[in-house]
Coordinates of C-alpha atoms in Angstrom, one line a residue:
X7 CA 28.7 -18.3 16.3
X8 CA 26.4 -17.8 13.8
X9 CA 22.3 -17.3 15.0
X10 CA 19.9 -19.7 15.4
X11 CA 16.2 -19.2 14.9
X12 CA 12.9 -21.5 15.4
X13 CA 9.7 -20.8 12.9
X14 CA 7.1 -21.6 15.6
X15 CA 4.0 -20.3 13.9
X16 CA 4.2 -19.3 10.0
X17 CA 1.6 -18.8 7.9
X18 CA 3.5 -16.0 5.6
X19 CA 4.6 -16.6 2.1
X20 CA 7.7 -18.4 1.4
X21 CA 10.2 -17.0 -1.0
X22 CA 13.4 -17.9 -2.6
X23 CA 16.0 -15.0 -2.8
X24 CA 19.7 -14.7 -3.6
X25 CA 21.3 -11.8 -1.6
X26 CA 25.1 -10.4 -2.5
X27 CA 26.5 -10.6 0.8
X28 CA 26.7 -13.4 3.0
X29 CA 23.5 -13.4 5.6
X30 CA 23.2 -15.3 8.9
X31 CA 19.7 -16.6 10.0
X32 CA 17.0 -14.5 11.3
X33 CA 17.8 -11.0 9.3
X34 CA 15.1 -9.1 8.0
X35 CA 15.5 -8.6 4.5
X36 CA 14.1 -6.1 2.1
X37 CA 13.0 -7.4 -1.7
X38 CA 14.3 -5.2 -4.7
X39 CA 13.1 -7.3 -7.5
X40 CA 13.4 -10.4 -9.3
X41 CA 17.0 -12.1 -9.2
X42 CA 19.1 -12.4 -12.3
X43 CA 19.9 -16.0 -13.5
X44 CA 23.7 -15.9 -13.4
X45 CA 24.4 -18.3 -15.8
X46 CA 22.3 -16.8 -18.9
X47 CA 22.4 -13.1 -18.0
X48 CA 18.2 -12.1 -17.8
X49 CA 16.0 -12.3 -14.9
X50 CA 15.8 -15.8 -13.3
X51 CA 13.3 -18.0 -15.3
X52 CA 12.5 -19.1 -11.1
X53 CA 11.0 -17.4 -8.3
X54 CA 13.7 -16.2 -6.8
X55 CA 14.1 -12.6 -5.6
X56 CA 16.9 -10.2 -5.1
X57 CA 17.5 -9.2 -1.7
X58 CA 19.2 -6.5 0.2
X59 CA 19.2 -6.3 4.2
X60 CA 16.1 -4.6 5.9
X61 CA 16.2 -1.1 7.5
X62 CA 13.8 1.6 9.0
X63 CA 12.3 2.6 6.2
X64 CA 11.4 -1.2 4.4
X65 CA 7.4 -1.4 3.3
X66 CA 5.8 -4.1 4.9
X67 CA 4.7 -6.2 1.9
X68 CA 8.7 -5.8 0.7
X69 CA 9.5 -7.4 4.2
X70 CA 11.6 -11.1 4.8
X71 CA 12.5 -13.2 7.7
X72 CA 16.1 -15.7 6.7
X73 CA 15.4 -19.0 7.5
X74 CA 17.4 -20.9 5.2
X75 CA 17.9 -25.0 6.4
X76 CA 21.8 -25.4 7.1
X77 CA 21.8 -28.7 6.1
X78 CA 20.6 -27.9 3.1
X79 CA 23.4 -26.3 1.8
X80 CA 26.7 -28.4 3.2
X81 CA 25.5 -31.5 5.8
X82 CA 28.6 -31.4 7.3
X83 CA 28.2 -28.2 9.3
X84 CA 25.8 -28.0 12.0
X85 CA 23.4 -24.7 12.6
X86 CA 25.8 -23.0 14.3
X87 CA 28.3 -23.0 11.5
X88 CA 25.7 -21.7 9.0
X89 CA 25.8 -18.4 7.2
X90 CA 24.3 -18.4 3.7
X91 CA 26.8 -17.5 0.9
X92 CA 26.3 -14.3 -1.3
X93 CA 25.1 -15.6 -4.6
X94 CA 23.2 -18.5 -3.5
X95 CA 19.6 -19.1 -3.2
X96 CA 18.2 -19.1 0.2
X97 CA 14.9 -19.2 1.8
X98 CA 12.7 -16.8 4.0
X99 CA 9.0 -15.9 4.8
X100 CA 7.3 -13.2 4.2
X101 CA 5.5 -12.8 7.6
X102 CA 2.0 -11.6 8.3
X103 CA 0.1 -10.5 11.1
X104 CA 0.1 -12.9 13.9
X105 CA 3.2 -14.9 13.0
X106 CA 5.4 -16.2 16.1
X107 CA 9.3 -16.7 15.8
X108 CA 12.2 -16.9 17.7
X109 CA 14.7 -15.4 17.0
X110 CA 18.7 -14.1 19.1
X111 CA 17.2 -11.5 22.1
X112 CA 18.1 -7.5 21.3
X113 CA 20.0 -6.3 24.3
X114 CA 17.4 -4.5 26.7
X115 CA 14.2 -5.6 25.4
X116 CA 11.9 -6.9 27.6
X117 CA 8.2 -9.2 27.4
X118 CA 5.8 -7.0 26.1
X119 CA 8.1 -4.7 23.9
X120 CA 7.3 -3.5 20.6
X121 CA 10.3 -3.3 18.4
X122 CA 11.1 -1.8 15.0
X123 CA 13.0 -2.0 12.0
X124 CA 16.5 -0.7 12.7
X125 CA 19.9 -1.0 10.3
X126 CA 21.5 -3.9 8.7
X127 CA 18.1 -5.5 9.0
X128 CA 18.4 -6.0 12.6
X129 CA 15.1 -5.6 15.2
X130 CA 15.2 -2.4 17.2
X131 CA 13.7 -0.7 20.6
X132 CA 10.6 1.1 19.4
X133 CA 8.2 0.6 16.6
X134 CA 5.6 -1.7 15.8
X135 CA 6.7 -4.8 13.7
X136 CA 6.4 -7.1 16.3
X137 CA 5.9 -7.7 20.3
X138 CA 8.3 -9.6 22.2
X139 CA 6.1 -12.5 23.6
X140 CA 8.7 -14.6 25.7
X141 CA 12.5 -14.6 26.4
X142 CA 14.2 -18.0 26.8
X143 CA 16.9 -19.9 25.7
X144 CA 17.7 -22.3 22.7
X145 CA 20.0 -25.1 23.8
X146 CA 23.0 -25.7 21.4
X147 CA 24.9 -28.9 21.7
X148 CA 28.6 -28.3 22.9
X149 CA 28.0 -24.8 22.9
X150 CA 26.7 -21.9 25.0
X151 CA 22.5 -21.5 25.2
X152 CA 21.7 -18.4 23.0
X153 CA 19.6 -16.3 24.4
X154 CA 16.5 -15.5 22.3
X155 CA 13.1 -13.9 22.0
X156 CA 10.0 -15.3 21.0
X157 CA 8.1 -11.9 18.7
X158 CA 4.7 -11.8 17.3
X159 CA 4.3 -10.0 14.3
X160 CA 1.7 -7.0 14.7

């Protein structure tokens, strides 16, 4: 089942960006440049930037959150279907101090947590990125509640 994440408070940037590997919703994601336009061969004549997935050592102002709209891209799947396909344009936000999302829970964190960059643009124990504000659960029709964290960017 793919993740599901809610932009409760965001005042960050949005971007467009095309990544080359398929990306689910709510990975951090690390600019690298401007995206190429595939079909004439130079940098994209739109705002779109190329993408690779987060880790430890991403700057802050290179930082993005995936929040593409499923339904957006094929109306016949629902959220839970959703992963974005490598090569297509996709949205996220750049996030800024004071930003609230919710996002699927890391194992072991608890309120009040600070949590870092990690690999594969996943959130990690330690650091200072963001603090975990509230755990709860997102109800999914005719599936299982995903447990997830509400973080506040620091």
């Amino acid at each position: 089942m793919a993740k599901l994440i809610r932009l409760d408070i965001i005042n960050g940037n949005p971007r467009s960006f095309v990544a080359e590997e398929n990306l689910e919703q709510g990975l951090f994601l690390e600019i690298v440049g401007k995206a190429e336009n595939v079909h004439l061969g130079v940098e994209a004549d739109y705002e779109a930037y190329a993408v690779q997935l987060a880790g430890a050592s991403t700057e802050r102002g290179q930082l993005m959150l995936h929040a593409s709209v499923a339904n957006q891209y094929d109306e016949r799947k629902s959220e839970v279907d959703f992963v974005l396909e490598a090569g297509r344009v996709g949205r996220g936000y750049q996030p800024i101090m004071g930003d609230i999302v919710t996002i699927p829970r890391v194992a072991g964190v608890n309120v009040g947590d600070k949590l870092g960059l990690g690999a594969n643009g996943e959130l990690v124990a330690g650091g200072n990125l963001v603090i975990v504000e509230a755990i709860e659960d997102i109800a999914i029709p005719e599936a299982e509640p995903q447990e997830s964290m509400v973080i506040r960017f620091l």
